[in-house]
XYZ file of C-alpha atoms in Angstrom:
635
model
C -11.086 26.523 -10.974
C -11.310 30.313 -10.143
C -8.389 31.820 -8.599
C -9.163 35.293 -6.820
C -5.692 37.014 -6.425
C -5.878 39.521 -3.523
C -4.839 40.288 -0.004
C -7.628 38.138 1.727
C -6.232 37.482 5.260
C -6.112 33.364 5.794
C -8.175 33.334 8.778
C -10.809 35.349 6.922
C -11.022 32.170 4.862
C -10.980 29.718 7.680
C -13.645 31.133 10.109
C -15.106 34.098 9.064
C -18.253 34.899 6.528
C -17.732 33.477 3.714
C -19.661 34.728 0.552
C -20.506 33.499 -3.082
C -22.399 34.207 -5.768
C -25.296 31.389 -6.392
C -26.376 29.828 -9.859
C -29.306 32.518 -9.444
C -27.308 35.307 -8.746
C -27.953 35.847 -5.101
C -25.528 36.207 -2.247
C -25.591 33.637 -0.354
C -23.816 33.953 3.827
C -22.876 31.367 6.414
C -20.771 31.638 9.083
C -18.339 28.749 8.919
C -17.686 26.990 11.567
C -13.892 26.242 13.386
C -12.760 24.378 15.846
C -12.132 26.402 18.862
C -9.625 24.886 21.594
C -10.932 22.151 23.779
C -10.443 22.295 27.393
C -6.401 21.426 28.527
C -7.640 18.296 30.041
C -11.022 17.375 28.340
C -11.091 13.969 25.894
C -10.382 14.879 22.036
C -13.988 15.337 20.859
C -14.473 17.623 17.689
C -17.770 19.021 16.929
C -20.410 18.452 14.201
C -20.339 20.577 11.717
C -24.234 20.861 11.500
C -24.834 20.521 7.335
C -27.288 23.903 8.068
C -24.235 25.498 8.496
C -22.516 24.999 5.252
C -23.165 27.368 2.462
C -25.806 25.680 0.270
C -23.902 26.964 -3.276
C -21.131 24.424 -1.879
C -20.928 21.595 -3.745
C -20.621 18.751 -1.246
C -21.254 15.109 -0.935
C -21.040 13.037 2.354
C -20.399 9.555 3.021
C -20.822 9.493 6.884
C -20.354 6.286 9.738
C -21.262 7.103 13.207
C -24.037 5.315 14.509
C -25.563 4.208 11.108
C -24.147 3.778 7.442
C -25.751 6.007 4.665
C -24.879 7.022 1.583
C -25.435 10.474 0.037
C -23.976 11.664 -3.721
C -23.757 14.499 -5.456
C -23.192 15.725 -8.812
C -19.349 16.809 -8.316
C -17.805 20.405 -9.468
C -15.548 23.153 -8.824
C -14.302 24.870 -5.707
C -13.193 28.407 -5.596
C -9.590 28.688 -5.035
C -8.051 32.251 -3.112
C -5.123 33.208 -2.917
C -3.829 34.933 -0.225
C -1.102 37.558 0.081
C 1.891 36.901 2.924
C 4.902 37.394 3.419
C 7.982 35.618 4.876
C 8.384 34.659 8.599
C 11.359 34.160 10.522
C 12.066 30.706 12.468
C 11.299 28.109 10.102
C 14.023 26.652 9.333
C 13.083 22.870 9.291
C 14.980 20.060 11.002
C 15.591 16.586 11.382
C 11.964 15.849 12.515
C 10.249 18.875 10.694
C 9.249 22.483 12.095
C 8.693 22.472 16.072
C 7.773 25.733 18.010
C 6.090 26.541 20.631
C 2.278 26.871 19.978
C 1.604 30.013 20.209
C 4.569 30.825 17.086
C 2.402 28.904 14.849
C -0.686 30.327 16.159
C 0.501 33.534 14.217
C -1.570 34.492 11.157
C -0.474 32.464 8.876
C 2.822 31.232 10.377
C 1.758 27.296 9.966
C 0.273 28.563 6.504
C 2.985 29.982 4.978
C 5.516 26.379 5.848
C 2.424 24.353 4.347
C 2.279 26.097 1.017
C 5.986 26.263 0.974
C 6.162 22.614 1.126
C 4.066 22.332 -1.632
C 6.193 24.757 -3.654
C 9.237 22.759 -3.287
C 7.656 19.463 -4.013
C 7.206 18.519 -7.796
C 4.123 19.110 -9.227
C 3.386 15.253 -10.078
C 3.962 14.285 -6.455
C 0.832 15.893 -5.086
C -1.518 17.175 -8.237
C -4.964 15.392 -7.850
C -3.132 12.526 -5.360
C -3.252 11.390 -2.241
C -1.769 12.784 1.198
C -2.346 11.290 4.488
C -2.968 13.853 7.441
C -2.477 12.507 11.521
C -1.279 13.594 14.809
C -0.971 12.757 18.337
C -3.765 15.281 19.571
C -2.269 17.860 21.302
C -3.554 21.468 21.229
C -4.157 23.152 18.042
C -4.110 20.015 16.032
C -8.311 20.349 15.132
C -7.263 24.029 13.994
C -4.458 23.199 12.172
C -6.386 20.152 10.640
C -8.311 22.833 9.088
C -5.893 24.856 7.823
C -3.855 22.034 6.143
C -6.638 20.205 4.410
C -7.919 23.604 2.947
C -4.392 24.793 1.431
C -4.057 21.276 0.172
C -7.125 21.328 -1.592
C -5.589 24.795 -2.875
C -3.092 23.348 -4.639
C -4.741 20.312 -6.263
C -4.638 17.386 -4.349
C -7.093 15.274 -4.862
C -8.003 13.309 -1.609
C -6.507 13.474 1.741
C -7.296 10.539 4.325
C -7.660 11.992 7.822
C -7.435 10.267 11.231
C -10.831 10.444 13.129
C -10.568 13.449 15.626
C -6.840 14.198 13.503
C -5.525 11.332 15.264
C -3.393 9.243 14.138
C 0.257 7.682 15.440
C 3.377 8.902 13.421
C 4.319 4.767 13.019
C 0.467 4.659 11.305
C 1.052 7.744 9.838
C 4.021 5.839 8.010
C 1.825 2.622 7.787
C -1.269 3.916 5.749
C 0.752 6.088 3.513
C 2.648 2.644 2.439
C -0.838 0.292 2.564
C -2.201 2.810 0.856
C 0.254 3.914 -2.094
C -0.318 7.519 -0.909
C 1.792 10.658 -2.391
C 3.130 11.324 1.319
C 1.583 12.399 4.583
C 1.840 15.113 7.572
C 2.220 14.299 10.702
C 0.771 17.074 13.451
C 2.952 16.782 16.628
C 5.858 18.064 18.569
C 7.037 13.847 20.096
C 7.502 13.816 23.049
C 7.837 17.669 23.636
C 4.397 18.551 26.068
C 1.419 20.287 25.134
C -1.205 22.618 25.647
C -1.678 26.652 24.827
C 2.370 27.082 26.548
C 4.176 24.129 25.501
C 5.155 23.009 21.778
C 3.754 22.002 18.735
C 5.016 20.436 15.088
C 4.586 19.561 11.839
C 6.645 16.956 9.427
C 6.052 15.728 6.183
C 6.812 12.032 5.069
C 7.336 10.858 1.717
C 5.762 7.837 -0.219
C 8.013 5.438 1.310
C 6.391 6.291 4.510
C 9.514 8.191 6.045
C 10.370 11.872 6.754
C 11.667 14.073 3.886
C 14.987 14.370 3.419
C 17.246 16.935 3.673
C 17.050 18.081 0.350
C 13.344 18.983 0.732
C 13.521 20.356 3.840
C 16.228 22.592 3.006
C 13.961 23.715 -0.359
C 10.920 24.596 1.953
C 13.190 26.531 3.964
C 14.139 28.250 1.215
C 10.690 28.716 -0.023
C 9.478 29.938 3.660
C 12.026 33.089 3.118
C 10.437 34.135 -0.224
C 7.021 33.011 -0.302
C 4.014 35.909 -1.676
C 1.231 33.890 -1.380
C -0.926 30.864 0.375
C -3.367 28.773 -2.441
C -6.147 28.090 -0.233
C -9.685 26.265 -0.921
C -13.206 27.982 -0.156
C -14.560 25.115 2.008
C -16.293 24.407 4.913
C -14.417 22.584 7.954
C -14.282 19.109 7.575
C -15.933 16.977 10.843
C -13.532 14.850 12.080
C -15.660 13.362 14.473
C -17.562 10.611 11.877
C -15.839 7.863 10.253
C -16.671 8.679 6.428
C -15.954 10.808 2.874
C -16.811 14.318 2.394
C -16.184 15.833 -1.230
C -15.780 19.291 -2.441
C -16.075 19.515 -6.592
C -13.493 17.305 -7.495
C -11.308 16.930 -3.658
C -12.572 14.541 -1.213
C -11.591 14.535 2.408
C -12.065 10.791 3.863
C -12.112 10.274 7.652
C -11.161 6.864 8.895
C -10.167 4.573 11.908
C -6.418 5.562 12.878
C -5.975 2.135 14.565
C -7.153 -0.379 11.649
C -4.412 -0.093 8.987
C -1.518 -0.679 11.896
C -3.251 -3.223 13.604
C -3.650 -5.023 10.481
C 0.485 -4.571 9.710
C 1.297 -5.786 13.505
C -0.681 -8.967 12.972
C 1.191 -9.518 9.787
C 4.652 -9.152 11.752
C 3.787 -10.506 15.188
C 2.238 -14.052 15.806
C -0.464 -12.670 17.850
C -1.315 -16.050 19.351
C 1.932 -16.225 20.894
C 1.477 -13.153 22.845
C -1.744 -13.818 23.411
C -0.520 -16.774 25.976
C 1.644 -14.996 27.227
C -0.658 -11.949 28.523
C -3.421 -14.365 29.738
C -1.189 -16.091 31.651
C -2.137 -15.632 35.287
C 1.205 -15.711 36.816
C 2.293 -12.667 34.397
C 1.061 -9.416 34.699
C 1.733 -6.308 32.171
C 0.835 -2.892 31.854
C 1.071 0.290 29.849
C 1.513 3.882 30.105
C -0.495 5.980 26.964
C 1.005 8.741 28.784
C -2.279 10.298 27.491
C -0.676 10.577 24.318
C -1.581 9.450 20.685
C -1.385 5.362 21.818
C -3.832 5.515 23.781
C -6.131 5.211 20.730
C -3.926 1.743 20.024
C -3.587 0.287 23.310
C -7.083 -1.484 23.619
C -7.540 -2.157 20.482
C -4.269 -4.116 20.596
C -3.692 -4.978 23.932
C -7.084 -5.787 25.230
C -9.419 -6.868 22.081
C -6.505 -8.322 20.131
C -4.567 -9.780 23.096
C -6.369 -10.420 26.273
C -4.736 -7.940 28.597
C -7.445 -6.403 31.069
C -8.414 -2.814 30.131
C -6.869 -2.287 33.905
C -3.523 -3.106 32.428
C -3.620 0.543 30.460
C -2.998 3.472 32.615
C -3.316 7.136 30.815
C -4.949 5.711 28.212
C -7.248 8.718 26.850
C -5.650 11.015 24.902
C -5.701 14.714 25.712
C -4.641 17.441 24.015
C -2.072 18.631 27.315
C -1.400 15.038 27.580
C -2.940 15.235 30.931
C -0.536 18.082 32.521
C 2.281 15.607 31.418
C 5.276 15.332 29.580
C 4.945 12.724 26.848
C 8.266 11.422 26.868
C 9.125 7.788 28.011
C 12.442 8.019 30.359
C 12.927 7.595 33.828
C 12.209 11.340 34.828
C 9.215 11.571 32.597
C 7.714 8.555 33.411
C 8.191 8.354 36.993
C 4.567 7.152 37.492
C 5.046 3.828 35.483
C 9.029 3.414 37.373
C 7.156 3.998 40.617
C 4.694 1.002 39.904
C 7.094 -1.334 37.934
C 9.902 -1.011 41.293
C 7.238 -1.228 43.801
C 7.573 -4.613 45.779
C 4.460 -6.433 43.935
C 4.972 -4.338 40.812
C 4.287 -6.182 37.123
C 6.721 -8.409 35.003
C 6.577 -6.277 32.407
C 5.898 -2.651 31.652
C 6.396 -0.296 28.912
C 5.327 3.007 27.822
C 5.265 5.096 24.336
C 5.441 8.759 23.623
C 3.566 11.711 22.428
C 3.041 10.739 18.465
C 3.644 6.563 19.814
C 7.400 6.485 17.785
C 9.378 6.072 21.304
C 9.075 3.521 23.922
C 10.579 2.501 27.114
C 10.672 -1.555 28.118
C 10.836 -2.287 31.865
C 10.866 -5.317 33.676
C 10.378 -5.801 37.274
C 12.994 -3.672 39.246
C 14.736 -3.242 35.813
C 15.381 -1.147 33.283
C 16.030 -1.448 29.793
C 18.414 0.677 28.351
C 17.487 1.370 24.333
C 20.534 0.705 23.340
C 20.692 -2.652 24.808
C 16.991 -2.603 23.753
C 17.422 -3.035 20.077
C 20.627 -5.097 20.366
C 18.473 -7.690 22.013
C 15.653 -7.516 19.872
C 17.837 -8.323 16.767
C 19.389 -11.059 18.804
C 16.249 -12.510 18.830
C 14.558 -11.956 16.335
C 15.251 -14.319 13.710
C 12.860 -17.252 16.410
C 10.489 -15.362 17.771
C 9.040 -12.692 15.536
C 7.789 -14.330 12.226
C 8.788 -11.437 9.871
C 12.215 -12.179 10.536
C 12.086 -15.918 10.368
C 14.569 -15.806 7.389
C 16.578 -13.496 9.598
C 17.209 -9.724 9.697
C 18.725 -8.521 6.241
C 21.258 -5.711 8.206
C 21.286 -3.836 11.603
C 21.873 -0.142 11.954
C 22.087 2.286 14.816
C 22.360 6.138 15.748
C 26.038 7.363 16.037
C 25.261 8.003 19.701
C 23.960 4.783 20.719
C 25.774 2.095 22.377
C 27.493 -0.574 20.244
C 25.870 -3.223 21.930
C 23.789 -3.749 18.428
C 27.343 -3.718 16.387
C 28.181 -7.019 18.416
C 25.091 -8.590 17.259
C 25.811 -7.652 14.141
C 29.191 -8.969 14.310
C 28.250 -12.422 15.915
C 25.184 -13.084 12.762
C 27.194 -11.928 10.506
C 24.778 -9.521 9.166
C 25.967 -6.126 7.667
C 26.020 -3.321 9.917
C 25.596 0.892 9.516
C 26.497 3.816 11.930
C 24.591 6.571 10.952
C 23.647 9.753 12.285
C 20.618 11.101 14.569
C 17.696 11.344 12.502
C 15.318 7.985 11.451
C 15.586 9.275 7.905
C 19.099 8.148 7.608
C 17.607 4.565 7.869
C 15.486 4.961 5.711
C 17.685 4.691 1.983
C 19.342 2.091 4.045
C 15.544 -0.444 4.047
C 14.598 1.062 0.291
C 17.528 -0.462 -0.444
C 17.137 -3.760 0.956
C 20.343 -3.218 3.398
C 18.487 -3.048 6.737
C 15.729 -4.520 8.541
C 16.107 -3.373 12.454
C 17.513 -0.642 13.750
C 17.526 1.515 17.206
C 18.854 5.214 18.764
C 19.248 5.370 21.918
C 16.462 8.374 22.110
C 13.775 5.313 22.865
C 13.764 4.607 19.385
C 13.745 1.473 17.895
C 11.628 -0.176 15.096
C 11.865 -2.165 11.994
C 11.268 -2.268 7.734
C 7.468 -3.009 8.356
C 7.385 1.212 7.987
C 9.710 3.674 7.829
C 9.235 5.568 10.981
C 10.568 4.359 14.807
C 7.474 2.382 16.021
C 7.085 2.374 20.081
C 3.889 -0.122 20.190
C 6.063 -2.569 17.524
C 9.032 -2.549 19.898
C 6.619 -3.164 22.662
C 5.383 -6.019 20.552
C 8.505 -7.045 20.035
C 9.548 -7.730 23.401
C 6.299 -9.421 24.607
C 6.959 -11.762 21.840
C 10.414 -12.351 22.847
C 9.304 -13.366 26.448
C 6.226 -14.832 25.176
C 8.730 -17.278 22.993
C 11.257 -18.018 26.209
C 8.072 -19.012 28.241
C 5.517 -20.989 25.463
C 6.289 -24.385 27.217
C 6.595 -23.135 30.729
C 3.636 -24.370 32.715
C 1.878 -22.475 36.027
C 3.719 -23.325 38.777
C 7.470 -22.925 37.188
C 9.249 -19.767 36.945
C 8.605 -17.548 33.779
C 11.723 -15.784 32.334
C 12.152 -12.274 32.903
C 12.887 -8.959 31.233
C 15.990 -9.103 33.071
C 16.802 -12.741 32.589
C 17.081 -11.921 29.295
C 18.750 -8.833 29.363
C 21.662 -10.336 31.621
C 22.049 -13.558 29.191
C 22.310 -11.073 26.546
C 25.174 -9.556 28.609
C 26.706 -12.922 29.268
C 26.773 -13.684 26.108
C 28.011 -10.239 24.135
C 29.090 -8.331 26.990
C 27.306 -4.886 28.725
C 28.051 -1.530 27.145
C 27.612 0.754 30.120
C 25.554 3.766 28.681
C 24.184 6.876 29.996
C 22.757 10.124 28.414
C 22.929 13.286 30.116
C 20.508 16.299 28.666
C 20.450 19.829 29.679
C 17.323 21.337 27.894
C 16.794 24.851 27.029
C 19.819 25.979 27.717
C 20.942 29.642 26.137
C 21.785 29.099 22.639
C 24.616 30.979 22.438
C 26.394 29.243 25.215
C 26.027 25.849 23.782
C 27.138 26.633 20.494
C 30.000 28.353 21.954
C 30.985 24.853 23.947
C 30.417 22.471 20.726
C 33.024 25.195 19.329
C 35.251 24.810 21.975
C 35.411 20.940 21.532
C 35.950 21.498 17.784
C 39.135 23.298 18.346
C 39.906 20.937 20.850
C 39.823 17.800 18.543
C 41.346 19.467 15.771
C 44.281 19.504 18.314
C 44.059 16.210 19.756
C 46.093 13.440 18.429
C 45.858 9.247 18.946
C 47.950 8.358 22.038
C 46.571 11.247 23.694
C 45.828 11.156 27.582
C 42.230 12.263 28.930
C 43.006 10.920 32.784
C 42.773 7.227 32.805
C 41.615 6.702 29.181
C 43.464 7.060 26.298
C 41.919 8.618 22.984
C 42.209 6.343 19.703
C 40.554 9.299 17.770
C 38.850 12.354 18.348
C 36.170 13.773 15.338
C 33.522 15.397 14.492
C 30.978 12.519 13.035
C 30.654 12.502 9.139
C 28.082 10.505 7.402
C 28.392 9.278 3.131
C 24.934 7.032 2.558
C 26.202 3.965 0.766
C 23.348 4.069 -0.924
C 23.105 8.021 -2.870
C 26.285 9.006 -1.894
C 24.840 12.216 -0.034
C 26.700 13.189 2.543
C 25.871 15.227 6.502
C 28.446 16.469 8.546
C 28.678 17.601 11.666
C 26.351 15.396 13.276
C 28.055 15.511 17.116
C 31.697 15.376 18.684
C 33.053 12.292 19.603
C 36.171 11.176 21.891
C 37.002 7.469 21.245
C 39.327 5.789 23.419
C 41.764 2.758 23.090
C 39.301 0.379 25.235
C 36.821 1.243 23.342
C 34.856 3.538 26.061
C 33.204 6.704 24.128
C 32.051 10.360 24.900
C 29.927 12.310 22.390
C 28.872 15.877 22.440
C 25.634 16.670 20.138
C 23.166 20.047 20.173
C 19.178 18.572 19.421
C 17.267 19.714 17.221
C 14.065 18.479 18.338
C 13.150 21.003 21.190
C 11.211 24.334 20.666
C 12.871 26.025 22.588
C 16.097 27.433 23.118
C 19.491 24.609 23.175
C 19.545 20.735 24.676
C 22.957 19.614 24.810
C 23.121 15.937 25.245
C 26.500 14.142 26.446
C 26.437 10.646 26.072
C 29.343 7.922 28.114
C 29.635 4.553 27.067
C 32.065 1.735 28.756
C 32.230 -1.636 27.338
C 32.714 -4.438 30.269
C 33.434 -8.322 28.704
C 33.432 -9.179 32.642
C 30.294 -10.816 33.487
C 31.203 -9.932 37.471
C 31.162 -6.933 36.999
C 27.590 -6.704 34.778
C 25.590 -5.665 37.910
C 27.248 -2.367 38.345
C 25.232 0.637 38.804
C 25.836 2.053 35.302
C 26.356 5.902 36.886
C 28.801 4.080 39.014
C 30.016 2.336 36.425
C 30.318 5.289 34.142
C 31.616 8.062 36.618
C 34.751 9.206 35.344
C 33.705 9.189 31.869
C 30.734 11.072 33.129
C 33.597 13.405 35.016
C 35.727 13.772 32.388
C 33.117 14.734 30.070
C 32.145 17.614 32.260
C 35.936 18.767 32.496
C 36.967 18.423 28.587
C 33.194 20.440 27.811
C 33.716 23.177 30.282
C 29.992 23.040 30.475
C 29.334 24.824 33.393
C 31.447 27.796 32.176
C 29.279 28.213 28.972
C 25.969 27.491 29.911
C 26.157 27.865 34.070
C 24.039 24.953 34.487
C 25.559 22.461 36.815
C 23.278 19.689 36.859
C 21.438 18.129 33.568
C 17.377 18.318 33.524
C 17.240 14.341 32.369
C 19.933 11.380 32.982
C 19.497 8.004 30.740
């Protein structure tokens, strides 16, 4: 390979005139073509790169599928390699879930260039030379440009294949999914979760490891290390690659392979779920379903599951085409977000069973009719029942784990199968050492996460699956005519049997930064002053810290991972800053009650939960920090 050392601008590489000498000595000029941005609210289509367009002195080969199968091979060699001069960049410092920004920060020359190429520099050299990396996101805007842009500096520095979603997309769970099927080197996911999208709103990138889950902090921390001395971006001199045909395109000796996003997970979910099962269940006539794509990634998944795979009508999917503003929307499956699907599922004739998944299709929310499902009670009653309804776990789940911040309504499970049982902190990498290991199997935050060791990534369609099989199992000898159990049948015999953990979340997004870090250091000095025996009102504190993780597994350890105030009845409140906004500070307060008394079960959990909620407000001195006096989301 030829490496031309210069100060080539990036986007002079990716759009502009590119020129090379030919085996006869003439100059040979073609405009290449780029994706420009697609309407806010048009269908994902990318299109053709017309082969007239691509510099003849390019070596290329394509294997294409769109309406008909053909074959075409050629002689492989080189590709030019550039490299391109830059310089360091403020603001990306990566977190628990990668780099997330607002779009029009990574829209910067070579802002999203510069992280990619620092990732590479802090990755060993045998963990991506002449491999493969798996590229996918949930189609928001600027994912076709940045498709571009990451396959080219890949190619750069000598990978040797990367397998591409068709139109980019592809869900962070089968993201995690094809990376395992396919023994791939890693894989980056394109997408901000359930942050929105379009030309104002937010956009990400993450990298996940062979295992299928996201780097760990010690990679993350070397390519933001990397990002503050980089010199130069190793880019490839190649055409765009169409995303828009199922097929292989090579380049010398680097091949670009575009294929069907759904196939690989499908597959995987019919290995886990018995498919047959839920099958009765959804062509039942007395039980309807439905779910919200939220015009997110899922979409993509939801008839080829649902409705080929399962017999739900294609009526049954609302917001089921993917757009790159997610249709005006915010992707994110709570109560506020989702009002649309609440609306329908607490109307008087509403469905038995509804659920929705988020941007990338990692989150989910389960309702029933005229009920909701909290995620913490969410995952505590999928382990519960696991072990007879879901035929991965028929030898029953090796451990459960759950979020710091998530109810303990999954540690009682835990405690009544006997099973081990891990606390860790915010972040779905922490589970992952924990299922390398062999330690865990299912495990839940309360964020509308949940998911199991079939991947390593929080899986919203699984958990989805999950449940249907659950009341699919409670209902396989019920005939037409008798009553069906419901989601919240089986939520409240899950209560009557382990007790309710009253939980709430309370988010105030985008607050001033300085403010909220002031208040988490305000709590700090407050715990570091607060002894057991101590009383907060009514409740009496059993300890007060600042949540410290060791892995049992590698010993590493992360602090500071949110405040907590435990009390003597076992009633919790826990501060925490997230990192998973683009903007600005979301301080999240969590209250949890535990209540053994089944009479009392049908609270109103803010009822329930008011004086924690109160209290939490006093101790926090929120108000006088950040001036906001009433949270943008409540859990």
């Amino acid at each position: 390979m030829v490496s031309y050392p210069g100060t080539l601008r990036l986007d002079s590489l990716l759009s502009s005139t590119f020129r090379r000498k030919s085996s006869s000595n003439a100059t040979v000029s073609a405009r290449l073509v780029s994706l420009s941005p697609l309407p806010s609210s048009s269908p994902l289509r990318t299109p053709k790169l017309p082969l007239k367009m691509i510099p003849s002195s390019i070596p290329h080969s394509r294997l294409f599928i769109c309406n008909s199968s053909s074959t075409a091979i050629a002689e492989p060699e080189g590709i030019k390699i550039s490299s391109v001069s830059t310089k360091p960049m403020e603001g990306q410092k990566t977190g628990t879930s990668g780099l997330r920004k607002k779009v029009k920060v990574f829209m910067q020359e070579n802002y999203l260039a510069n992280w990619i190429q620092a990732l590479f520099n802090s990755l060993p050299p045998e963990d991506y030379k002449n491999g493969v990396l798996v590229l996918g996101g949930d189609g928001r805007y600027f994912n076709k440009e940045a498709a571009q842009i990451i396959i080219k500096i890949a190619a750069g520095n000598g990978v040797g294949k990367i397998l591409v979603g068709k139109e980019g997309l592809m869900s962070t769970p089968a993201v995690s999914a094809v990376i395992r099927k396919r023994k791939a080197n890693g894989g980056f996911i394109m997408s901000a979760s359930h942050n929105p999208g379009g030309p104002e709103y937010d956009w990400g990138i993450k990298f996940n490891y062979s295992s299928g889950q996201p780097a760990p902090e010690s990679i993350t921390d070397k390519i933001y290390g990397n990002t503050l001395s980089i010199t130069e971006i190793k880019t490839a001199e190649i055409p765009d690659v169409d995303l828009s045909c199922l097929g292989v395109t090579k380049y010398g000796n680097f091949s670009v392979e575009v294929v069907d996003p759904v196939s690989d997970y499908l597959e995987l979910m019919e290995s886990v779920f018995d498919f047959q099962l839920i099958k009765s269940l959804l062509s039942r006539s007395d039980f309807r379903f439905t779910f919200d794509a939220m015009h997110a990634v899922t979409g993509a998944y939801a008839k080829p599951i649902f409705v080929d795979k399962l017999g739900a009508k294609l009526d049954f999917i609302s917001n089921g085409v993917p757009l790159e503003d997610f249709g005006h929307g915010h992707p994110d499956p709570n109560l506020t977000y989702a009002k649309d699907l609440v609306n329908i599922m607490y109307s008087k004739n509403g469905p038995d069973f509804g659920a929705a998944s988020d941007g990338d299709g990692d989150r989910n929310m389960i309702l029933g009719k005229r009920f909701f499902v909290t995620p913490s009670d969410s995952v505590a009653i999928i382990a519960a029942n696991a072990q007879e309804a879901i035929p991965y776990f028929k030898n029953g789940p090796k451990g459960l784990a759950r979020s710091m911040p998530t109810s303990g309504a999954l540690d009682r499970v835990a405690e009544k199968l006997n099973l081990p049982f891990f606390e860790v902190p915010t972040g779905w990498k922490f589970f992952g050492n924990l299922m390398d290991a062999g330690k865990l199997s299912i495990c839940g935050e309360e964020s509308f996460g949940t998911g199991s060791d079939h991947i390593r990534e929080k899986d919203g369609i699984w958990a989805v699956l999950a449940w249907l099989s659950i009341i699919a199992y409670r209902n396989k000898d019920k005939k037409l005519g008798e009553k069906l159990v419901s989601v919240s049948d089986v939520v409240k015999e899950h209560w009557a049997k382990y007790g309710r953990n009253f939980f709430s979340r309370y988010d105030y997004e985008e607050c001033e930064s300085e403010g909220a870090n002031k208040m988490i250091e305000h709590l700090r000095g407050l715990i570091s002053k607060s002894e057991a025996g101590e009383k907060f009102g009514n409740y009496v504190l059993k300890f007060a810290d600042d949540f410290t993780y060791t892995d049992p597994v590698d010993g590493s350890v992360a602090s500071k991972q949110g405040v907590r105030f435990v009390f003597t009845d076992g009633s919790r409140i826990i501060f925490r800053l997230s990192g998973t906004g683009s903007a600005g500070a979301t301080i999240r307060i969590y209250v949890e009650q535990f209540e053994p008394d089944v009479s009392k079960h049908e609270m109103d959990a803010q009822e329930a939960l008011k004086p924690l909620i109160d209290l939490a407000l006093s101790v926090s001195k929120l108000k006088d920090f950040t001036g906001r006096e009433k949270p943008t989301v409540i859990t």
